[in-house]
Coordinates of C-alpha atoms in Angstrom, one line a residue:
Chain D
X1 CA -42.5 44.2 -131.4
X2 CA -41.4 45.3 -134.8
X3 CA -42.9 48.6 -134.5
X4 CA -41.3 49.0 -131.2
X5 CA -37.8 48.0 -132.5
X6 CA -38.4 50.5 -135.6
X7 CA -39.3 53.2 -133.2
X8 CA -36.4 52.7 -131.6
X9 CA -34.1 52.5 -134.3
X10 CA -35.6 56.0 -134.9
X11 CA -34.9 57.3 -131.6
X12 CA -31.3 56.0 -132.1
X13 CA -30.9 57.9 -135.3
X14 CA -32.2 60.9 -133.7
X15 CA -30.0 61.3 -130.7
X16 CA -26.9 60.0 -132.9
X17 CA -27.4 62.8 -135.2
X18 CA -28.3 65.2 -132.5
X19 CA -24.8 64.6 -131.2
X20 CA -22.8 64.4 -134.5
X21 CA -24.1 68.1 -135.3
X22 CA -22.6 69.7 -132.1
X23 CA -19.2 71.1 -132.2
X24 CA -17.4 69.2 -129.1
X25 CA -15.1 66.2 -130.4
X26 CA -16.2 63.5 -127.9
X27 CA -19.6 64.2 -128.5
X28 CA -19.6 63.6 -132.3
X29 CA -17.5 60.4 -131.6
X30 CA -20.3 58.8 -129.4
X31 CA -22.8 60.0 -132.0
X32 CA -21.3 58.2 -134.4
X33 CA -21.7 55.3 -132.0
X34 CA -25.0 55.6 -131.6
X35 CA -25.9 56.0 -135.4
X36 CA -23.8 52.5 -135.7
X37 CA -26.3 51.2 -133.1
X38 CA -29.3 52.5 -134.6
X39 CA -28.1 50.7 -138.1
X40 CA -27.5 47.5 -136.6
X41 CA -30.9 47.8 -134.8
X42 CA -32.5 48.3 -137.8
X43 CA -30.8 45.6 -139.5
X44 CA -32.2 43.2 -137.1
X45 CA -35.7 44.7 -137.3
X46 CA -36.1 44.7 -141.0
X47 CA -35.2 41.2 -141.5
X48 CA -38.1 40.3 -139.2
X49 CA -38.0 39.1 -135.8
X50 CA -38.8 36.1 -134.2
X51 CA -40.7 33.8 -136.7
X52 CA -39.9 30.3 -135.5
X53 CA -37.3 28.0 -134.0
X54 CA -33.9 28.7 -133.4
X55 CA -32.4 28.6 -136.5
X56 CA -30.8 24.8 -135.9
X57 CA -31.7 22.1 -137.9
X58 CA -33.2 18.9 -136.0
X59 CA -35.6 20.6 -133.8
X60 CA -38.7 19.5 -136.0
X61 CA -40.1 22.8 -136.0
X62 CA -42.1 24.1 -139.1
X63 CA -40.4 27.5 -139.5
X64 CA -36.9 28.6 -138.3
X65 CA -36.0 32.4 -137.7
X66 CA -33.9 33.6 -140.5
X67 CA -30.1 33.6 -138.9
X68 CA -28.5 35.9 -141.6
X69 CA -29.3 39.1 -140.2
X70 CA -27.6 37.8 -136.8
X71 CA -24.4 37.1 -139.0
X72 CA -24.6 40.6 -140.8
X73 CA -25.1 42.7 -137.3
X74 CA -22.6 40.4 -135.6
X75 CA -20.1 41.6 -138.2
X76 CA -21.3 45.1 -138.3
X77 CA -21.0 45.4 -134.7
X78 CA -17.4 44.3 -134.7
X79 CA -16.2 46.7 -137.9
X80 CA -18.2 49.6 -135.7
X81 CA -16.6 48.9 -132.4
X82 CA -13.0 49.2 -134.1
X83 CA -13.6 52.1 -136.1
X84 CA -15.0 53.7 -132.9
X85 CA -11.9 52.5 -131.0
X86 CA -9.7 54.1 -133.6
X87 CA -12.0 57.5 -134.0
X88 CA -11.6 58.1 -129.8
X89 CA -7.7 57.6 -130.3
X90 CA -7.9 59.8 -133.6
X91 CA -9.8 62.6 -131.5
X92 CA -7.3 62.4 -128.5
X93 CA -4.2 62.6 -130.8
X94 CA -5.9 66.0 -132.5
X95 CA -6.8 67.4 -129.1
X96 CA -3.4 66.7 -127.5
X97 CA -1.6 67.8 -131.1
X98 CA -4.3 71.3 -132.1
X99 CA -5.0 72.0 -128.6
X100 CA -8.9 72.0 -128.9
X101 CA -11.4 69.9 -129.1
X102 CA -13.8 72.5 -130.4
X103 CA -14.2 71.5 -134.2
X104 CA -15.3 75.1 -135.1
X105 CA -11.8 75.8 -134.4
X106 CA -10.3 72.7 -136.9
X107 CA -11.8 74.4 -139.9
X108 CA -9.4 74.0 -142.8
X109 CA -7.6 77.3 -144.3
X110 CA -5.7 77.8 -146.9
X111 CA -2.6 78.6 -144.9
X112 CA 0.2 75.8 -145.6
X113 CA 0.9 75.1 -142.2
Chain E
X1 CA -15.4 27.6 -160.4
X2 CA -11.8 27.9 -159.8
X3 CA -9.4 29.0 -156.5
X4 CA -7.7 31.6 -158.8
X5 CA -10.2 34.4 -158.2
X6 CA -9.4 34.6 -154.3
X7 CA -5.3 35.1 -154.8
X8 CA -5.8 38.8 -156.0
X9 CA -6.8 39.1 -152.6
X10 CA -4.8 36.5 -150.9
X11 CA -1.4 38.0 -152.1
X12 CA -1.6 41.5 -150.2
X13 CA -3.6 40.0 -147.3
X14 CA -0.7 37.3 -146.5
X15 CA 2.2 40.3 -147.0
X16 CA 0.4 42.9 -145.1
X17 CA 0.3 40.2 -142.0
X18 CA 4.0 38.8 -142.3
X19 CA 5.0 42.4 -142.8
X20 CA 3.3 43.2 -139.3
X21 CA 5.9 40.7 -137.8
X22 CA 8.8 42.5 -138.7
X23 CA 8.5 45.8 -138.2
X24 CA 12.0 46.8 -137.7
X25 CA 13.4 45.3 -140.7
X26 CA 12.8 47.9 -143.4
X27 CA 14.6 46.4 -146.1
X28 CA 13.4 43.1 -145.9
X29 CA 9.6 45.1 -146.0
X30 CA 10.5 46.8 -149.0
X31 CA 11.6 43.5 -151.1
X32 CA 8.7 41.5 -149.9
X33 CA 6.1 44.4 -150.9
X34 CA 8.2 44.6 -154.2
X35 CA 7.6 40.9 -154.7
X36 CA 4.0 40.8 -153.4
X37 CA 3.1 43.5 -156.3
X38 CA 4.8 41.8 -159.0
X39 CA 3.3 38.5 -158.2
X40 CA -0.2 40.4 -158.2
X41 CA 0.3 41.7 -161.5
X42 CA 1.2 38.3 -162.9
X43 CA -1.6 36.5 -161.3
X44 CA -4.1 39.1 -162.6
X45 CA -2.7 38.6 -166.3
X46 CA -3.3 34.9 -166.0
X47 CA -6.6 35.6 -164.5
X48 CA -7.5 38.1 -167.8
X49 CA -6.6 35.3 -170.0
X50 CA -8.4 32.7 -168.1
X51 CA -11.8 34.6 -168.2
X52 CA -11.1 35.3 -172.1
X53 CA -11.1 31.9 -172.8
X54 CA -13.6 30.4 -170.5
X55 CA -16.0 33.2 -169.3
X56 CA -16.7 34.6 -165.8
X57 CA -14.4 32.6 -163.0
X58 CA -16.4 32.6 -159.8
X59 CA -15.6 31.1 -156.3
X60 CA -18.0 30.1 -153.7
X61 CA -16.0 30.6 -150.1
X62 CA -16.6 27.6 -148.2
X63 CA -18.5 25.4 -150.5
X64 CA -21.6 27.2 -149.7
X65 CA -23.8 27.6 -153.1
X66 CA -25.2 30.8 -154.1
X67 CA -27.4 32.6 -152.9
X68 CA -26.5 30.9 -149.3
X69 CA -22.9 31.6 -149.3
X70 CA -20.2 34.6 -150.3
X71 CA -19.5 34.3 -153.4
X72 CA -16.4 35.8 -155.3
X73 CA -16.9 36.8 -159.1
X74 CA -14.1 37.7 -161.3
X75 CA -15.9 39.4 -164.4
X76 CA -14.0 41.1 -166.9
X77 CA -14.8 44.3 -165.7
X78 CA -13.7 43.3 -161.7
X79 CA -10.3 41.9 -163.2
X80 CA -9.6 45.0 -165.5
X81 CA -9.7 47.0 -162.2
X82 CA -7.5 44.6 -160.3
X83 CA -5.3 44.4 -162.7
X84 CA -4.9 48.4 -163.2
X85 CA -5.2 48.6 -159.3
X86 CA -2.1 46.1 -158.9
X87 CA -0.2 48.0 -161.5
X88 CA -0.5 51.5 -159.8
X89 CA -0.3 50.1 -156.4
X90 CA 3.2 49.0 -157.4
X91 CA 4.3 52.2 -159.1
X92 CA 3.2 54.0 -155.9
X93 CA 4.9 51.7 -153.5
X94 CA 8.2 52.2 -155.9
X95 CA 7.7 56.0 -155.3
X96 CA 7.4 55.5 -151.3
X97 CA 10.9 53.9 -151.3
X98 CA 12.1 57.5 -151.8
X99 CA 9.8 59.7 -150.4
X100 CA 7.8 58.5 -147.5
X101 CA 10.7 58.5 -144.9
X102 CA 12.2 56.5 -142.2
X103 CA 9.8 58.0 -139.4
X104 CA 7.1 56.8 -141.3
X105 CA 8.5 53.2 -142.6
X106 CA 9.2 52.2 -139.0
X107 CA 5.4 52.7 -137.7
X108 CA 4.0 50.2 -140.2
X109 CA 3.7 52.0 -143.5
X110 CA 3.9 49.3 -145.9
X111 CA 1.5 46.4 -143.9
X112 CA -1.1 48.9 -144.3
X113 CA -0.7 50.1 -147.5
X114 CA -0.8 46.3 -148.2
X115 CA -4.4 46.2 -146.5
X116 CA -5.4 48.9 -148.2
X117 CA -4.8 47.1 -151.4
X118 CA -6.4 44.0 -150.0
X119 CA -9.7 46.0 -149.3
X120 CA -9.8 47.8 -152.8
X121 CA -9.1 44.7 -154.5
X122 CA -11.6 42.4 -152.3
X123 CA -14.4 45.2 -153.2
X124 CA -13.7 44.9 -156.9
X125 CA -14.4 40.9 -156.6
X126 CA -16.9 40.5 -154.6
X127 CA -20.4 39.1 -155.5
X128 CA -22.1 39.9 -152.4
X129 CA -23.4 43.1 -151.4
X130 CA -22.8 43.0 -147.6
X131 CA -19.2 41.9 -148.3
X132 CA -18.8 44.7 -150.3
X133 CA -19.7 46.6 -147.1
X134 CA -16.9 44.3 -145.3
X135 CA -14.0 45.0 -147.9
X136 CA -15.2 48.6 -148.1
X137 CA -14.4 48.4 -144.2
X138 CA -11.4 46.7 -144.8
X139 CA -10.4 49.6 -147.3
X140 CA -11.3 52.4 -145.1
X141 CA -10.0 51.5 -142.1
X142 CA -6.6 51.0 -143.6
X143 CA -7.1 54.6 -145.3
X144 CA -8.1 56.0 -142.1
X145 CA -4.5 55.0 -140.7
X146 CA -2.8 56.0 -143.7
X147 CA -4.3 59.5 -143.9
X148 CA -3.3 60.1 -140.6
X149 CA 0.2 58.2 -140.6
X150 CA 2.6 60.8 -139.4
X151 CA 0.2 62.9 -137.2
X152 CA 1.2 66.3 -138.2
X153 CA -1.4 68.9 -137.6
X154 CA -3.0 69.4 -140.7
X155 CA -3.3 65.4 -140.9
X156 CA -5.2 65.3 -137.8
X157 CA -7.4 68.1 -138.4
X158 CA -8.5 66.8 -141.6
X159 CA -8.6 63.2 -141.1
X160 CA -11.0 63.5 -138.3
X161 CA -13.8 65.3 -141.0
X162 CA -12.6 62.4 -143.3
X163 CA -13.1 59.6 -140.5
X164 CA -16.7 61.1 -139.7
X165 CA -17.7 61.3 -143.0
X166 CA -17.0 57.9 -143.5
X167 CA -18.4 56.2 -140.4
X168 CA -22.0 58.0 -141.3
X169 CA -21.7 56.8 -144.9
X170 CA -20.8 53.3 -143.5
X171 CA -24.0 53.4 -141.4
X172 CA -26.1 54.5 -144.2
X173 CA -24.6 51.3 -145.9
X174 CA -25.9 48.9 -143.2
X175 CA -29.3 50.9 -143.1
X176 CA -29.3 50.2 -147.3
X177 CA -28.3 46.5 -146.9
X178 CA -31.3 46.0 -144.2
X179 CA -33.9 47.6 -146.5
X180 CA -32.6 45.6 -149.7
X181 CA -32.6 42.2 -147.7
X182 CA -36.2 43.3 -146.2
X183 CA -37.4 43.8 -149.7
X184 CA -36.0 40.9 -151.8
X185 CA -34.6 38.5 -149.3
X186 CA -31.0 38.1 -150.5
X187 CA -27.7 40.0 -150.4
X188 CA -26.0 38.1 -153.7
X189 CA -25.7 40.4 -156.3
X190 CA -26.7 37.9 -159.4
X191 CA -29.9 36.7 -157.1
X192 CA -30.7 40.3 -156.5
X193 CA -30.7 41.4 -160.0
X194 CA -33.0 38.1 -161.0
X195 CA -35.1 39.0 -158.2
X196 CA -35.6 42.4 -159.2
X197 CA -36.1 41.7 -162.5
X198 CA -39.2 39.3 -161.8
X199 CA -40.7 42.1 -159.8
X200 CA -43.9 43.4 -161.1
X201 CA -43.5 46.7 -162.5
X202 CA -43.2 50.2 -160.4
X203 CA -41.5 49.0 -157.4
X204 CA -41.5 52.4 -155.6
X205 CA -39.3 51.1 -152.5
X206 CA -36.6 49.6 -154.7
X207 CA -36.4 53.3 -156.2
X208 CA -35.8 54.5 -152.6
X209 CA -33.1 52.0 -152.0
X210 CA -31.6 52.7 -155.4
X211 CA -31.2 56.3 -154.4
X212 CA -30.1 55.3 -150.8
X213 CA -27.2 53.2 -152.4
X214 CA -26.5 56.0 -154.7
X215 CA -25.8 58.3 -151.9
X216 CA -23.7 56.0 -150.0
X217 CA -21.6 55.1 -152.8
X218 CA -21.5 58.8 -154.1
X219 CA -20.0 59.8 -150.5
X220 CA -17.0 57.4 -151.1
X221 CA -16.8 58.0 -154.9
X222 CA -17.4 61.8 -154.4
X223 CA -20.3 62.4 -156.5
X224 CA -21.8 66.0 -156.4
X225 CA -22.8 67.3 -153.5
X226 CA -21.1 64.6 -151.6
X227 CA -17.4 65.5 -152.4
X228 CA -17.5 68.3 -149.7
X229 CA -14.9 66.1 -147.7
X230 CA -12.6 65.3 -150.3
X231 CA -10.3 67.8 -151.6
X232 CA -9.0 69.0 -148.2
X233 CA -8.5 65.3 -146.8
X234 CA -6.8 64.3 -149.9
X235 CA -4.4 67.4 -150.1
X236 CA -3.2 66.7 -146.6
X237 CA -1.2 63.4 -146.5
X238 CA 2.5 63.3 -148.0
X239 CA 2.2 62.4 -152.1
X240 CA 2.6 58.8 -152.4
X241 CA -0.6 58.8 -149.8
X242 CA -2.6 61.2 -151.6
X243 CA -1.9 59.2 -155.0
X244 CA -2.9 55.6 -153.8
X245 CA -5.9 57.7 -152.9
X246 CA -6.8 59.8 -155.8
X247 CA -6.1 56.7 -158.3
X248 CA -7.8 54.2 -156.1
X249 CA -10.2 55.0 -153.3
X250 CA -12.6 56.9 -155.0
X251 CA -13.1 54.6 -157.9
X252 CA -14.2 51.7 -155.3
X253 CA -17.2 54.0 -154.9
X254 CA -17.7 54.5 -158.8
X255 CA -17.0 50.7 -159.4
X256 CA -19.9 50.0 -157.0
X257 CA -22.3 52.4 -158.4
X258 CA -21.4 51.1 -161.8
X259 CA -22.2 47.6 -160.8
X260 CA -25.2 48.0 -158.7
X261 CA -26.6 50.6 -161.5
X262 CA -25.9 48.2 -164.3
X263 CA -26.9 44.8 -163.0
X264 CA -29.2 45.2 -159.9
X265 CA -31.1 48.6 -159.7
X266 CA -32.7 48.4 -163.8
X267 CA -36.1 48.3 -162.5
X268 CA -36.8 52.4 -163.0
X269 CA -34.2 53.4 -165.0
X270 CA -35.9 56.7 -166.5
X271 CA -35.8 57.8 -162.9
X272 CA -32.5 56.9 -161.1
X273 CA -30.4 57.0 -163.9
X274 CA -31.4 60.4 -165.2
X275 CA -30.6 61.5 -161.6
X276 CA -27.1 60.0 -162.0
X277 CA -26.7 61.8 -165.2
X278 CA -27.6 65.0 -163.7
X279 CA -25.6 65.0 -160.9
X280 CA -22.6 63.6 -163.1
X281 CA -23.1 66.4 -164.9
X282 CA -23.0 68.9 -162.2
X283 CA -20.1 67.0 -160.7
X284 CA -17.8 67.7 -164.0
X285 CA -18.8 71.2 -163.6
X286 CA -18.1 71.9 -159.7
X287 CA -15.0 69.7 -159.9
X288 CA -13.9 71.7 -162.7
X289 CA -14.6 75.1 -161.3
X290 CA -12.6 73.9 -158.1
X291 CA -9.4 72.8 -160.3
X292 CA -9.5 76.6 -161.9
X293 CA -10.2 78.7 -158.8
X294 CA -7.2 77.1 -156.6
X295 CA -3.5 78.2 -156.9
X296 CA -2.3 74.9 -155.1
X297 CA -0.9 72.5 -157.4
X298 CA -2.2 69.6 -155.2
X299 CA -5.7 71.2 -155.0
X300 CA -5.9 71.5 -158.5
X301 CA -5.4 67.9 -159.1
X302 CA -7.7 66.9 -156.0
X303 CA -10.3 68.6 -157.9
X304 CA -9.3 66.7 -161.5
X305 CA -10.1 63.8 -159.6
X306 CA -13.9 64.9 -159.1
X307 CA -14.5 65.9 -162.7
X308 CA -13.2 62.5 -163.8
X309 CA -16.5 61.1 -161.5
X310 CA -18.5 62.9 -163.3
X311 CA -17.3 61.3 -166.6
X312 CA -17.6 57.7 -165.5
X313 CA -20.5 57.8 -164.3
X314 CA -21.9 59.6 -167.2
X315 CA -21.1 56.9 -169.3
X316 CA -23.4 54.5 -166.5
X317 CA -26.0 56.6 -166.7
X318 CA -26.6 56.4 -170.6
X319 CA -27.0 52.7 -170.2
X320 CA -25.9 52.2 -173.9
X321 CA -22.8 49.7 -175.0
X322 CA -20.9 52.8 -176.1
X323 CA -21.4 54.5 -172.8
X324 CA -20.4 51.4 -171.1
X325 CA -17.4 50.8 -172.9
X326 CA -16.6 54.2 -172.5
X327 CA -17.0 54.6 -168.9
X328 CA -15.1 51.5 -168.2
X329 CA -12.0 52.3 -170.5
X330 CA -11.9 56.2 -168.8
X331 CA -12.0 54.5 -165.4
X332 CA -9.0 52.3 -166.0
X333 CA -7.5 55.3 -168.0
X334 CA -8.2 57.6 -165.1
X335 CA -6.4 55.5 -162.4
X336 CA -3.3 55.1 -164.2
X337 CA -3.4 58.9 -165.1
X338 CA -4.7 60.2 -161.9
X339 CA -1.9 57.9 -160.1
X340 CA 1.0 59.8 -162.5
X341 CA 0.1 63.1 -162.1
X342 CA -0.3 62.7 -158.5
X343 CA 3.5 61.4 -157.8
X344 CA 4.8 63.7 -160.4
X345 CA 2.8 66.6 -158.2
X346 CA 4.6 65.1 -155.5
X347 CA 8.2 65.5 -157.2
X348 CA 7.4 68.8 -158.1
X349 CA 6.6 69.5 -154.6
X350 CA 9.6 68.1 -153.6
X351 CA 12.1 70.1 -156.0
X352 CA 10.2 73.3 -155.4
X353 CA 9.6 73.1 -151.6
X354 CA 6.2 74.3 -151.8
X355 CA 2.7 73.3 -153.2
X356 CA 2.0 76.7 -154.2
X357 CA 1.9 77.6 -158.2
X358 CA 2.8 81.4 -157.4
X359 CA 5.8 80.6 -155.5
X360 CA 7.5 77.9 -158.2
X361 CA 8.8 78.3 -161.9
X362 CA 10.8 77.4 -164.4
X363 CA 11.7 73.6 -162.9
X364 CA 12.1 72.4 -166.6
X365 CA 15.8 73.6 -167.0
X366 CA 16.7 71.3 -164.1
X367 CA 14.3 68.6 -164.4
X368 CA 13.5 67.9 -168.3
X369 CA 12.3 64.6 -167.8
X370 CA 9.9 65.4 -165.1
X371 CA 8.6 68.6 -167.2
X372 CA 8.0 66.5 -170.7
X373 CA 6.5 63.5 -168.7
X374 CA 4.3 65.6 -167.0
X375 CA 3.1 67.3 -170.3
X376 CA 2.6 63.9 -171.7
X377 CA 0.3 62.7 -168.9
X378 CA -1.8 66.1 -169.2
X379 CA -2.2 65.7 -172.9
X380 CA -3.3 62.2 -171.9
X381 CA -5.5 63.1 -169.2
X382 CA -7.6 65.5 -171.5
X383 CA -7.7 63.2 -174.3
X384 CA -5.4 64.3 -176.7
X385 CA -5.2 61.5 -179.6
X386 CA -3.6 59.0 -179.2
X387 CA -3.0 59.1 -175.7
X388 CA -5.4 57.3 -173.6
X389 CA -8.0 59.6 -172.5
X390 CA -9.4 60.2 -176.3
X391 CA -10.5 57.0 -177.0
X392 CA -12.5 57.0 -173.4
X393 CA -13.9 60.4 -173.9
X394 CA -15.0 59.2 -177.7
X395 CA -16.7 56.3 -176.4
X396 CA -18.4 58.6 -173.7
X397 CA -19.4 61.0 -176.1
X398 CA -20.8 58.3 -178.4
X399 CA -23.0 56.8 -175.6
X400 CA -24.3 60.3 -174.8
X401 CA -25.3 60.9 -178.0
X402 CA -26.8 57.2 -178.7
X403 CA -28.9 57.7 -175.2
X404 CA -29.8 62.0 -176.9
X405 CA -28.4 63.5 -173.5
X406 CA -27.1 66.1 -175.9
X407 CA -26.4 68.7 -172.9
X408 CA -24.5 66.6 -170.7
X409 CA -22.3 66.1 -173.8
X410 CA -21.9 69.5 -174.4
X411 CA -21.1 69.9 -170.8
X412 CA -18.6 67.4 -171.2
X413 CA -16.8 68.8 -173.9
X414 CA -16.8 72.3 -172.2
X415 CA -15.3 70.8 -169.1
X416 CA -12.6 69.0 -171.1
X417 CA -11.4 72.0 -172.3
X418 CA -11.4 73.8 -168.7
X419 CA -9.7 70.7 -167.3
X420 CA -6.7 71.4 -170.2
X421 CA -7.0 74.6 -169.2
X422 CA -6.2 74.0 -165.4
X423 CA -3.3 71.5 -165.8
X424 CA -1.3 73.7 -168.7
X425 CA -1.7 76.5 -166.1
X426 CA 0.4 74.1 -163.8
X427 CA 2.9 73.3 -166.8
X428 CA 3.4 76.8 -167.8
X429 CA 3.9 77.9 -164.4
X430 CA 5.6 75.5 -162.8
X431 CA 7.9 74.5 -165.5
X432 CA 8.3 76.9 -167.7
X433 CA 8.5 80.8 -167.3
X434 CA 11.2 82.1 -165.2
X435 CA 13.9 80.1 -163.3
X436 CA 13.7 80.9 -159.8
X437 CA 15.4 77.9 -158.6
X438 CA 19.1 77.1 -158.9
X439 CA 20.2 73.4 -158.8
X440 CA 21.8 74.2 -155.4
X441 CA 18.9 75.9 -154.2
X442 CA 16.1 73.0 -154.6
X443 CA 14.8 71.6 -151.5
X444 CA 15.1 67.7 -152.7
X445 CA 16.5 65.5 -155.2
X446 CA 14.1 63.7 -157.8
X447 CA 16.3 60.6 -157.3
X448 CA 14.2 57.3 -157.2
X449 CA 11.1 59.5 -157.8
X450 CA 11.0 59.7 -161.7
X451 CA 11.0 56.1 -162.1
X452 CA 7.6 55.3 -161.1
X453 CA 6.1 58.1 -162.5
X454 CA 7.7 57.0 -166.1
X455 CA 6.0 53.4 -165.7
X456 CA 2.5 55.1 -165.3
X457 CA 3.1 57.3 -168.0
X458 CA 4.2 54.5 -170.0
X459 CA 1.0 52.3 -169.1
X460 CA -1.0 55.5 -170.1
X461 CA 0.5 55.4 -173.7
X462 CA 0.5 51.5 -174.3
X463 CA -3.6 52.1 -173.1
X464 CA -4.0 54.8 -175.9
X465 CA -1.7 53.2 -178.6
X466 CA -2.4 49.8 -177.8
X467 CA -6.3 50.3 -177.7
X468 CA -6.7 47.7 -180.1
X469 CA -5.3 45.1 -177.8
X470 CA -7.6 46.2 -175.0
X471 CA -11.0 46.8 -176.9
X472 CA -11.9 43.3 -176.6
X473 CA -11.4 42.9 -173.0
X474 CA -13.4 45.9 -172.7
X475 CA -16.2 45.1 -175.1
X476 CA -16.4 42.2 -172.9
X477 CA -16.8 43.5 -170.1
X478 CA -19.5 45.9 -171.3
X479 CA -21.4 42.8 -172.6
X480 CA -21.7 41.5 -169.3
X481 CA -23.1 44.8 -167.7
X482 CA -25.6 45.1 -170.5
X483 CA -26.7 41.7 -170.2
X484 CA -27.1 40.5 -166.5
X485 CA -28.1 37.1 -167.7
X486 CA -24.4 36.4 -168.4
X487 CA -23.7 37.3 -164.8
X488 CA -26.7 35.6 -163.3
X489 CA -25.9 32.7 -165.0
X490 CA -22.0 32.5 -164.2
X491 CA -22.8 32.7 -160.6
X492 CA -26.2 30.7 -159.9
X493 CA -25.8 28.4 -162.7
X494 CA -22.9 26.1 -162.1

């Protein structure tokens, strides 16, 4: 199962990187969301998947699953959700203001506009 | 254990929350921000005295014993940086009272300013590596908003790239945390230090993780070759915001490298710290080349931010007492002086109406105070004794010689001269020379703008002249970093 999850994380990184490298703004934004998801899957996998009973004390199990990665991933998901929504709004505003969603045309120049 | 350590985080956080509820009452917002800034400084001075007398202060949040719960650690390095942060942020706040403009003030400028400070201070004080990530995000989200605040075309253009780079580096941070947790099974920095210290030698995966963290923090802290996003995005927002970014944001990245590379990743210093030293040397050179190449006063200063990153990280890489002390001293000095210089450049741009060096000249005729303050700050930046940059650089050179890295010391000397050239050019072209603007033709006034600059220049002069008073504090901070046992004992053994 861990192997499968690792491969899934790898596929997510690959897809996200491909999207980020494109020129279209909305593709880049979706790409960052996918990369974040890849990182979250990796975080969950790295700590080891289900290795025992649910982490509720009192079930008289011999081993318990580590609850920490789930706490970490929850925090990371909330943060990436907030950042992604901000990024979408930013992209929309940039599109409205500059009239293009092509990052090639958003290159900085030394003119003082 | 004491509750005092959380106060520097709580004060700006609560202020920010209160300010959110009174968006229309600008005068009250200003007064409350000012009170918050002043109380932050006084709390920090109290904390410094407390640490000097009683050693490292820790606070277990929620009463969970480390390493299971999140712990806040107020050691000397963290608290010195928090104190500097609060001083700089107060001065920049005063500057923004007069310069940020009514439109921006109406749209929650002051609350987000407070949240930015919360994130920076939290990142300095936390003792848990995932909590560091969370405070990084608090700081970054506030910075995303501030960098685009006002929504001019150039801001929108540059902030898109800034946000993109930081989201990618945040994802890398999560990956780094995942690997670290998989290998060591803990995220508490003191516990990490202990576990890594007890591992058998040559755990290569840890070296990989160390380099991954170097990439993550290097992206935030503008280390070569990861500083490409910095010049354009820092030159885009208004001067007050650029000042707080230049003074504080990159320093959080540097601090994180400093902390992890002195306490956590010390298992294979021959490899990781050598990489850091070489990158620091290239960072100095690349930054100063940029500073010389540009004609835009903002860009010149932004590239000087990158130079300072190289100086501090070279001190970290030497792993000697003098090097560490120099790095800490230079870090504090640089936060103050970069804040001051950004504010003064901001005042210059207000007066001249342009940031291009060729279109401004002879400003000293009508603004002698600004001109001479700028000169003093430039001298402090390049380290003319007895001003503040000198002591930091002296210790850095000593550290470099102690660790035998002579060529980097030579690079540092050369870079310092070139920094001097790049800054003096602003003084000679912008302030001296032919007077092209009459008092009446100027584009704005410096009313209210000079006082905050004067505060920071005075602090900088004090850092130089009062080095005797600061020395024991810096020595204590360096001692904690050189001997991780002190840190581990303070956090894990109550």
